[in-house]
Amino acid sequence: MKTTYFLAGLLSLAVASQAEMTRITLKKADLTPAEKMAAYSETGMYTAQKYFGSPSRKMNADKAQQIFGLDADGKPSYGVPLSNYMNAQYYGEVNVGTPPQTFSVVFDTGSSNFWIPSNHCRSIACFLHRRYDSNQSKTFKANGTEFGIQYGSGSLEGIISNDNLEVGGIVIKHQDFGESVKEPGLAFAFGKFDGIFGLGYDTISVLGVVPPFYNLVNQKLIDDAVFGFYLAGADGTTGGQMTLGGVDSNHYEGDLQWHNVRRKGYWEIDLTKIVLGDEEVDLEAGAVIDTGSSLIVLQTALAEMINNQIGAKKNYAGQYTIECSAVASLPEFSFFFGKKKYTLTGEDYILNAGGNCISGFMGMDFPESLGDLWIVGDVFLRKYYSVYDLGKDRVGFAIAK
């Protein structure tokens, strides 16, 4: 009898262990070569809107030095949806309400809010995507707080609502989220996804809304405040996988190397050096690890130097392109996060869009108050499995497989 109880105990532990982590399949957007070229060419503009808001906004230097992306009033000043709609390639599905309404979303470490189109929206873009209908949900609770995000082309406007949110089979109860009721311009209409599932820190959440991952932790729906990303290769049709509450060792080699978060807003870590071929540059920079961005974005002058060094030429659209035949002979590029080296080959940092080869290094003019900053997107994250530990404020990497 004791043996039976012992075995039953082991079985229960095994079941509990399996429940600690949830796996979510990521799909990859089926973009045509022309769509890829268009998205890559406008990365700089979308990234600027995402992190800094419209160019007309003035940022308080003191606030920006603490957690960038805040305006003079201390409010988040970035345009989350536009950047991700046009630039991200990996997405998954979530359900909202009772009975569930399904939406495709970008799981984005570069933002912190959950956002989907509303049935009340009358913009063209909304009619081309799935829209949330609060009247069809038994668990909907009205909030009604208005929000707006300013873009050069107009303002995205909406209201905060509350409902159950299911992700990977886990139901988050009473999640506040944004319902968009106005989406400016055609960029939203052409997006491949319905909305955004932000995974950044709550310090950059619009209106202070509690991010979904925080509620996963607060409601004790996962055992560890950790999530991980595996992104499949750029040329394949497989998307990848996100895990909640743990990591999947089937998708990486060796041990995870950990790096502390330097500013609790985005998942930003210390970047101490870069190496291109035989040349190296020491830095005192920050690297934002952003699953919602496709490229590596850095200061314009340094991007020009790197692209010139690899032989990439700027075309009419502002993209740096290179002959595809030259990719195999390109020098390696390495990041040093702290003292740990992470290397990319030419095949890693050059993107092939239907026979057009584009550099993965994009220049952008960052506000001086932020210091030296890099945004590290899918070009890097396809090579390295990434883990985000909210409990210990750190990011981990290992070679993906």
Short mmCIF file of C-alpha atoms in Angstrom, two decimals:
data_model
loop_
_atom_site.label_atom_id
_atom_site.label_comp_id
_atom_site.label_asym_id
_atom_site.label_seq_id
_atom_site.Cartn_x
_atom_site.Cartn_y
_atom_site.Cartn_z
CA MET A 1 0.00 0.00 0.00
CA LYS A 2 2.84 2.37 0.88
CA THR A 3 4.42 1.66 -2.51
CA THR A 4 1.13 2.47 -4.23
CA TYR A 5 0.89 5.80 -2.41
CA PHE A 6 4.52 6.52 -3.26
CA LEU A 7 3.94 5.85 -6.96
CA ALA A 8 0.77 7.92 -6.88
CA GLY A 9 2.76 10.74 -5.33
CA LEU A 10 5.38 10.55 -8.05
CA LEU A 11 2.68 10.57 -10.69
CA SER A 12 1.08 13.66 -9.18
CA LEU A 13 4.44 15.40 -9.11
CA ALA A 14 5.01 14.51 -12.75
CA VAL A 15 1.62 15.94 -13.71
CA ALA A 16 2.34 19.10 -11.70
CA SER A 17 5.71 19.43 -13.42
CA GLN A 18 4.09 19.23 -16.84
CA ALA A 19 1.60 21.92 -15.81
CA GLU A 20 4.37 24.33 -14.89
CA MET A 21 5.00 25.32 -18.49
CA THR A 22 2.66 26.04 -21.38
CA ARG A 23 3.76 25.82 -25.01
CA ILE A 24 2.21 28.11 -27.61
CA THR A 25 2.80 27.50 -31.30
CA LEU A 26 3.87 30.56 -33.26
CA LYS A 27 2.92 30.95 -36.89
CA LYS A 28 4.92 32.80 -39.50
CA ALA A 29 3.30 35.42 -41.70
CA ASP A 30 3.19 34.43 -45.37
CA LEU A 31 4.64 37.61 -46.83
CA THR A 32 5.37 38.08 -50.51
CA PRO A 33 8.86 39.37 -51.45
CA ALA A 34 7.33 42.77 -52.17
CA GLU A 35 5.63 42.86 -48.76
CA LYS A 36 8.90 41.94 -47.06
CA MET A 37 10.75 44.67 -48.93
CA ALA A 38 8.10 47.23 -47.99
CA ALA A 39 8.12 46.23 -44.33
CA TYR A 40 11.91 46.28 -44.05
CA SER A 41 12.19 49.65 -45.82
CA GLU A 42 9.93 51.35 -43.28
CA THR A 43 11.36 49.71 -40.17
CA GLY A 44 13.04 52.91 -39.00
CA MET A 45 9.84 54.94 -39.11
CA TYR A 46 7.74 52.29 -37.40
CA THR A 47 10.35 51.66 -34.73
CA ALA A 48 10.59 55.38 -33.98
CA GLN A 49 6.82 55.55 -33.55
CA LYS A 50 6.83 52.46 -31.37
CA TYR A 51 9.51 53.63 -28.95
CA PHE A 52 9.33 57.42 -29.09
CA GLY A 53 5.86 58.31 -30.40
CA SER A 54 5.31 60.91 -33.09
CA PRO A 55 8.28 63.15 -34.00
CA SER A 56 6.44 66.21 -32.66
CA ARG A 57 6.50 64.94 -29.09
CA LYS A 58 9.12 66.33 -26.73
CA MET A 59 10.55 63.93 -24.19
CA ASN A 60 11.52 64.88 -20.67
CA ALA A 61 15.24 64.10 -20.44
CA ASP A 62 15.15 63.01 -16.80
CA LYS A 63 12.27 60.63 -17.41
CA ALA A 64 13.83 59.27 -20.57
CA GLN A 65 17.01 58.41 -18.74
CA GLN A 66 15.02 56.32 -16.28
CA ILE A 67 12.63 54.52 -18.59
CA PHE A 68 12.61 55.71 -22.17
CA GLY A 69 9.39 56.06 -24.09
CA LEU A 70 7.86 58.65 -21.73
CA ASP A 71 6.79 62.12 -22.74
CA ALA A 72 7.09 65.35 -20.76
CA ASP A 73 3.99 64.45 -18.75
CA GLY A 74 5.44 61.08 -17.81
CA LYS A 75 3.10 59.16 -20.09
CA PRO A 76 4.20 56.40 -22.53
CA SER A 77 4.88 57.94 -25.92
CA TYR A 78 5.27 55.12 -28.37
CA GLY A 79 3.07 53.69 -31.10
CA VAL A 80 2.81 50.02 -30.36
CA PRO A 81 0.32 48.72 -32.93
CA LEU A 82 1.64 50.34 -36.12
CA SER A 83 5.20 49.12 -35.71
CA ASN A 84 4.19 45.56 -35.08
CA TYR A 85 1.51 45.35 -37.73
CA MET A 86 3.91 46.09 -40.54
CA ASN A 87 7.19 44.74 -39.26
CA ALA A 88 6.64 41.58 -37.21
CA GLN A 89 6.47 38.15 -38.81
CA TYR A 90 5.67 35.80 -35.93
CA TYR A 91 2.27 35.56 -34.30
CA GLY A 92 -0.02 33.26 -32.34
CA GLU A 93 -3.67 33.03 -31.35
CA VAL A 94 -5.51 33.98 -28.18
CA ASN A 95 -9.17 33.87 -27.16
CA VAL A 96 -11.11 36.67 -25.49
CA GLY A 97 -14.46 36.43 -23.72
CA THR A 98 -17.10 33.75 -23.09
CA PRO A 99 -17.75 32.11 -25.49
CA PRO A 100 -14.25 32.65 -26.86
CA GLN A 101 -13.50 35.06 -29.70
CA THR A 102 -10.22 34.23 -31.45
CA PHE A 103 -7.60 36.78 -32.49
CA SER A 104 -4.13 36.54 -34.01
CA VAL A 105 -1.61 38.61 -32.07
CA VAL A 106 2.06 39.47 -32.07
CA PHE A 107 3.71 38.40 -28.80
CA ASP A 108 5.83 41.48 -28.34
CA THR A 109 8.55 42.04 -25.73
CA GLY A 110 8.82 45.64 -26.94
CA SER A 111 5.44 46.73 -25.56
CA SER A 112 3.25 46.02 -22.54
CA ASN A 113 -0.43 46.26 -23.48
CA PHE A 114 -2.90 43.77 -24.92
CA TRP A 115 -4.76 45.42 -27.79
CA ILE A 116 -7.33 44.23 -30.40
CA PRO A 117 -9.79 45.90 -32.81
CA SER A 118 -13.27 46.66 -31.50
CA ASN A 119 -16.62 45.89 -33.06
CA HIS A 120 -17.36 49.59 -32.53
CA CYS A 121 -14.53 50.59 -34.87
CA ARG A 122 -15.57 52.03 -38.22
CA SER A 123 -12.12 52.51 -39.75
CA ILE A 124 -11.38 50.55 -42.93
CA ALA A 125 -8.59 48.66 -41.19
CA CYS A 126 -10.97 47.25 -38.59
CA PHE A 127 -13.30 45.76 -41.20
CA LEU A 128 -10.35 43.80 -42.62
CA HIS A 129 -9.59 42.14 -39.27
CA ARG A 130 -11.42 40.20 -36.62
CA ARG A 131 -13.13 42.51 -34.14
CA TYR A 132 -14.05 42.01 -30.51
CA ASP A 133 -17.78 42.14 -29.77
CA SER A 134 -18.40 42.77 -26.08
CA ASN A 135 -22.13 42.08 -26.49
CA GLN A 136 -21.32 38.46 -27.31
CA SER A 137 -19.31 37.83 -24.13
CA LYS A 138 -20.88 36.81 -20.82
CA THR A 139 -17.69 37.74 -18.92
CA PHE A 140 -17.25 41.25 -20.36
CA LYS A 141 -17.05 44.11 -17.87
CA ALA A 142 -17.21 47.70 -19.03
CA ASN A 143 -14.46 50.14 -18.12
CA GLY A 144 -14.75 52.82 -20.77
CA THR A 145 -11.55 54.72 -20.03
CA GLU A 146 -10.43 56.34 -23.28
CA PHE A 147 -6.92 56.12 -24.67
CA GLY A 148 -5.16 57.57 -27.68
CA ILE A 149 -1.80 57.01 -29.34
CA GLN A 150 -0.60 59.77 -31.63
CA TYR A 151 1.02 59.05 -35.01
CA GLY A 152 2.21 61.26 -37.82
CA SER A 153 -0.82 60.10 -39.84
CA GLY A 154 -3.35 60.59 -37.05
CA SER A 155 -4.42 59.16 -33.73
CA LEU A 156 -5.27 55.56 -32.84
CA GLU A 157 -8.11 55.80 -30.37
CA GLY A 158 -10.00 53.35 -28.21
CA ILE A 159 -11.39 52.36 -24.85
CA ILE A 160 -10.21 50.10 -22.05
CA SER A 161 -12.38 47.01 -21.48
CA ASN A 162 -12.22 43.97 -19.22
CA ASP A 163 -12.78 40.30 -20.03
CA ASN A 164 -11.27 36.86 -19.71
CA LEU A 165 -8.20 36.22 -21.87
CA GLU A 166 -7.11 32.71 -22.79
CA VAL A 167 -3.55 32.10 -23.97
CA GLY A 168 -2.12 28.63 -24.48
CA GLY A 169 -5.04 27.04 -22.68
CA ILE A 170 -4.60 29.25 -19.59
CA VAL A 171 -7.48 31.60 -18.75
CA ILE A 172 -6.56 34.99 -17.27
CA LYS A 173 -9.62 36.37 -15.51
CA HIS A 174 -10.59 40.03 -15.60
CA GLN A 175 -7.85 41.23 -17.95
CA ASP A 176 -7.98 44.92 -18.86
CA PHE A 177 -7.17 45.53 -22.54
CA GLY A 178 -7.53 48.06 -25.31
CA GLU A 179 -10.37 48.02 -27.83
CA SER A 180 -9.43 50.12 -30.85
CA VAL A 181 -12.31 52.21 -32.20
CA LYS A 182 -10.29 54.31 -34.67
CA GLU A 183 -7.22 53.24 -36.67
CA PRO A 184 -5.60 55.89 -38.90
CA GLY A 185 -4.15 55.33 -42.35
CA LEU A 186 -3.85 52.26 -44.54
CA ALA A 187 -0.91 50.72 -42.69
CA PHE A 188 -3.28 49.09 -40.22
CA ALA A 189 -5.46 47.75 -43.02
CA PHE A 190 -2.58 45.87 -44.60
CA GLY A 191 -1.38 44.33 -41.34
CA LYS A 192 -1.33 40.55 -41.13
CA PHE A 193 -2.38 40.41 -37.48
CA ASP A 194 -5.36 41.53 -35.44
CA GLY A 195 -3.58 42.90 -32.40
CA ILE A 196 -0.69 42.95 -29.96
CA PHE A 197 0.08 40.96 -26.80
CA GLY A 198 2.64 43.07 -24.94
CA LEU A 199 5.24 41.33 -22.76
CA GLY A 200 7.26 44.32 -21.55
CA TYR A 201 7.40 45.78 -18.04
CA ASP A 202 4.31 47.38 -16.49
CA THR A 203 6.22 50.67 -16.21
CA ILE A 204 5.58 51.38 -19.91
CA SER A 205 1.98 50.17 -20.01
CA VAL A 206 -0.45 52.69 -21.48
CA LEU A 207 -2.68 54.10 -18.70
CA GLY A 208 -0.98 51.79 -16.22
CA VAL A 209 -3.00 48.78 -17.36
CA VAL A 210 -1.64 45.56 -15.83
CA PRO A 211 0.00 43.52 -18.62
CA PRO A 212 -1.29 39.98 -19.26
CA PHE A 213 1.92 38.27 -18.15
CA TYR A 214 1.79 40.06 -14.80
CA ASN A 215 -1.72 38.70 -14.31
CA LEU A 216 -0.52 35.20 -15.18
CA VAL A 217 1.90 35.56 -12.29
CA ASN A 218 -0.44 37.41 -9.90
CA GLN A 219 -3.25 34.90 -10.41
CA LYS A 220 -0.78 32.05 -9.85
CA LEU A 221 -1.53 30.52 -13.23
CA ILE A 222 2.15 29.73 -13.82
CA ASP A 223 4.78 28.63 -11.31
CA ASP A 224 7.69 30.73 -12.56
CA ALA A 225 7.59 34.33 -13.84
CA VAL A 226 9.47 33.29 -16.97
CA PHE A 227 8.67 33.05 -20.68
CA GLY A 228 10.79 31.93 -23.62
CA PHE A 229 10.92 32.32 -27.40
CA TYR A 230 12.07 30.04 -30.17
CA LEU A 231 11.82 31.66 -33.63
CA ALA A 232 12.31 29.41 -36.65
CA GLY A 233 14.48 30.34 -39.64
CA ALA A 234 13.63 33.24 -41.91
CA ASP A 235 13.19 31.10 -45.02
CA GLY A 236 11.01 28.38 -43.50
CA THR A 237 7.26 28.17 -43.07
CA THR A 238 7.40 27.06 -39.44
CA GLY A 239 6.94 29.92 -37.01
CA GLY A 240 8.31 28.77 -33.68
CA GLN A 241 7.19 28.50 -30.08
CA MET A 242 6.60 30.63 -27.01
CA THR A 243 6.57 29.12 -23.54
CA LEU A 244 4.91 30.53 -20.43
CA GLY A 245 6.10 29.59 -16.96
CA GLY A 246 9.34 27.92 -18.06
CA VAL A 247 11.72 27.18 -20.91
CA ASP A 248 11.87 24.40 -23.50
CA SER A 249 15.32 22.81 -23.50
CA ASN A 250 14.40 20.97 -26.72
CA HIS A 251 14.94 24.23 -28.56
CA TYR A 252 18.40 25.25 -27.39
CA GLU A 253 21.90 23.87 -26.92
CA GLY A 254 24.08 24.11 -23.82
CA ASP A 255 23.36 26.37 -20.87
CA LEU A 256 21.48 29.64 -20.82
CA GLN A 257 23.66 32.71 -20.34
CA TRP A 258 21.96 35.36 -18.20
CA HIS A 259 22.14 39.16 -18.40
CA ASN A 260 20.56 41.60 -15.95
CA VAL A 261 18.01 44.15 -17.13
CA ARG A 262 19.51 47.64 -16.92
CA ARG A 263 16.27 49.70 -17.09
CA LYS A 264 12.90 48.20 -16.22
CA GLY A 265 10.80 49.33 -19.13
CA TYR A 266 11.73 47.21 -22.10
CA TRP A 267 13.91 44.11 -21.82
CA GLU A 268 17.11 46.16 -22.05
CA ILE A 269 20.54 44.72 -21.21
CA ASP A 270 24.13 46.01 -21.32
CA LEU A 271 25.88 46.00 -24.70
CA THR A 272 29.61 46.41 -24.08
CA LYS A 273 31.20 45.72 -27.47
CA ILE A 274 30.57 44.83 -31.11
CA VAL A 275 32.95 43.05 -33.47
CA LEU A 276 32.78 42.98 -37.27
CA GLY A 277 35.42 40.77 -38.80
CA ASP A 278 38.74 41.91 -37.29
CA GLU A 279 37.45 45.28 -36.10
CA GLU A 280 35.89 45.90 -32.71
CA VAL A 281 34.25 48.85 -30.98
CA ASP A 282 33.83 49.20 -27.21
CA LEU A 283 30.44 50.51 -26.18
CA GLU A 284 28.50 51.64 -23.15
CA ALA A 285 25.15 50.93 -24.73
CA GLY A 286 21.80 49.32 -24.07
CA ALA A 287 20.33 46.52 -26.17
CA VAL A 288 16.54 46.19 -26.17
CA ILE A 289 15.54 42.60 -26.98
CA ASP A 290 12.40 42.99 -29.09
CA THR A 291 10.43 40.04 -30.48
CA GLY A 292 8.13 42.48 -32.26
CA SER A 293 10.87 43.87 -34.54
CA SER A 294 12.43 42.15 -37.53
CA LEU A 295 15.79 43.93 -37.77
CA ILE A 296 18.66 45.25 -35.68
CA VAL A 297 18.14 49.01 -35.27
CA LEU A 298 20.97 51.30 -34.17
CA GLN A 299 22.26 54.85 -34.43
CA THR A 300 22.28 56.03 -38.06
CA ALA A 301 26.00 56.84 -38.26
CA LEU A 302 27.06 53.46 -36.89
CA ALA A 303 24.59 51.64 -39.14
CA GLU A 304 26.11 53.38 -42.16
CA MET A 305 29.61 52.37 -41.08
CA ILE A 306 28.64 48.71 -40.65
CA ASN A 307 26.75 48.57 -43.94
CA ASN A 308 29.61 50.23 -45.80
CA GLN A 309 32.01 47.72 -44.26
CA ILE A 310 30.00 44.74 -45.53
CA GLY A 311 29.51 46.31 -48.97
CA ALA A 312 25.79 47.08 -48.66
CA LYS A 313 24.48 50.00 -50.72
CA LYS A 314 21.48 52.21 -49.91
CA ASN A 315 18.69 52.00 -52.50
CA TYR A 316 15.92 54.44 -53.41
CA ALA A 317 13.79 53.23 -50.48
CA GLY A 318 16.56 53.77 -47.94
CA GLN A 319 17.30 50.06 -47.57
CA TYR A 320 20.83 48.71 -47.56
CA THR A 321 21.08 45.93 -50.14
CA ILE A 322 23.85 43.60 -51.19
CA GLU A 323 24.41 41.04 -53.93
CA CYS A 324 23.10 37.71 -52.69
CA SER A 325 26.14 35.96 -54.14
CA ALA A 326 28.36 37.87 -51.65
CA VAL A 327 26.53 36.80 -48.50
CA ALA A 328 28.51 33.60 -47.87
CA SER A 329 31.80 35.53 -47.77
CA LEU A 330 30.67 38.30 -45.42
CA PRO A 331 32.50 38.74 -42.09
CA GLU A 332 30.99 37.59 -38.83
CA PHE A 333 29.31 40.14 -36.59
CA SER A 334 29.31 39.72 -32.80
CA PHE A 335 27.53 41.33 -29.87
CA PHE A 336 29.09 41.32 -26.43
CA PHE A 337 26.38 41.45 -23.79
CA GLY A 338 28.52 41.95 -20.73
CA LYS A 339 31.46 39.61 -21.30
CA LYS A 340 29.51 37.02 -23.29
CA LYS A 341 29.96 36.91 -27.06
CA TYR A 342 27.10 36.21 -29.48
CA THR A 343 28.01 35.80 -33.14
CA LEU A 344 26.00 36.18 -36.35
CA THR A 345 27.16 35.08 -39.79
CA GLY A 346 26.34 36.82 -43.04
CA GLU A 347 23.53 34.32 -43.57
CA ASP A 348 22.10 35.40 -40.21
CA TYR A 349 22.20 39.18 -40.61
CA ILE A 350 21.30 39.40 -44.31
CA LEU A 351 17.63 38.89 -45.22
CA ASN A 352 16.64 37.36 -48.54
CA ALA A 353 13.34 38.72 -49.85
CA GLY A 354 12.69 36.76 -53.03
CA GLY A 355 16.21 37.14 -54.40
CA ASN A 356 16.72 40.65 -53.01
CA CYS A 357 19.25 40.59 -50.18
CA ILE A 358 18.78 43.25 -47.51
CA SER A 359 21.02 44.16 -44.60
CA GLY A 360 19.59 43.44 -41.17
CA PHE A 361 21.23 46.62 -39.80
CA MET A 362 18.91 49.63 -39.92
CA GLY A 363 19.85 53.16 -38.87
CA MET A 364 17.65 55.44 -36.77
CA ASP A 365 18.17 58.75 -34.97
CA PHE A 366 17.63 58.13 -31.25
CA PRO A 367 17.05 61.03 -28.81
CA GLU A 368 20.39 62.06 -27.27
CA SER A 369 18.94 61.71 -23.77
CA LEU A 370 18.71 57.95 -24.21
CA GLY A 371 22.40 57.44 -24.81
CA ASP A 372 23.63 54.71 -27.15
CA LEU A 373 20.79 52.28 -27.80
CA TRP A 374 20.28 49.24 -30.04
CA ILE A 375 17.02 47.43 -30.73
CA VAL A 376 17.74 43.75 -31.31
CA GLY A 377 15.01 41.93 -33.22
CA ASP A 378 14.40 38.70 -35.08
CA VAL A 379 17.69 38.81 -37.02
CA PHE A 380 19.35 37.91 -33.72
CA LEU A 381 16.50 35.98 -32.11
CA ARG A 382 16.32 33.36 -34.85
CA LYS A 383 19.89 32.38 -34.00
CA TYR A 384 19.49 32.49 -30.22
CA TYR A 385 16.75 31.09 -28.03
CA SER A 386 15.70 33.83 -25.61
CA VAL A 387 14.27 33.71 -22.09
CA TYR A 388 12.74 36.59 -20.10
CA ASP A 389 12.77 36.25 -16.31
CA LEU A 390 10.47 38.81 -14.72
CA GLY A 391 11.08 37.46 -11.23
CA LYS A 392 14.84 38.05 -11.40
CA ASP A 393 14.87 40.89 -13.97
CA ARG A 394 17.16 39.17 -16.44
CA VAL A 395 17.33 37.89 -20.03
CA GLY A 396 18.92 34.59 -21.05
CA PHE A 397 20.26 33.32 -24.39
CA ALA A 398 21.45 30.02 -25.83
CA ILE A 399 22.06 28.74 -29.35
CA ALA A 400 18.66 27.79 -30.82
CA LYS A 401 18.01 24.40 -32.35
#
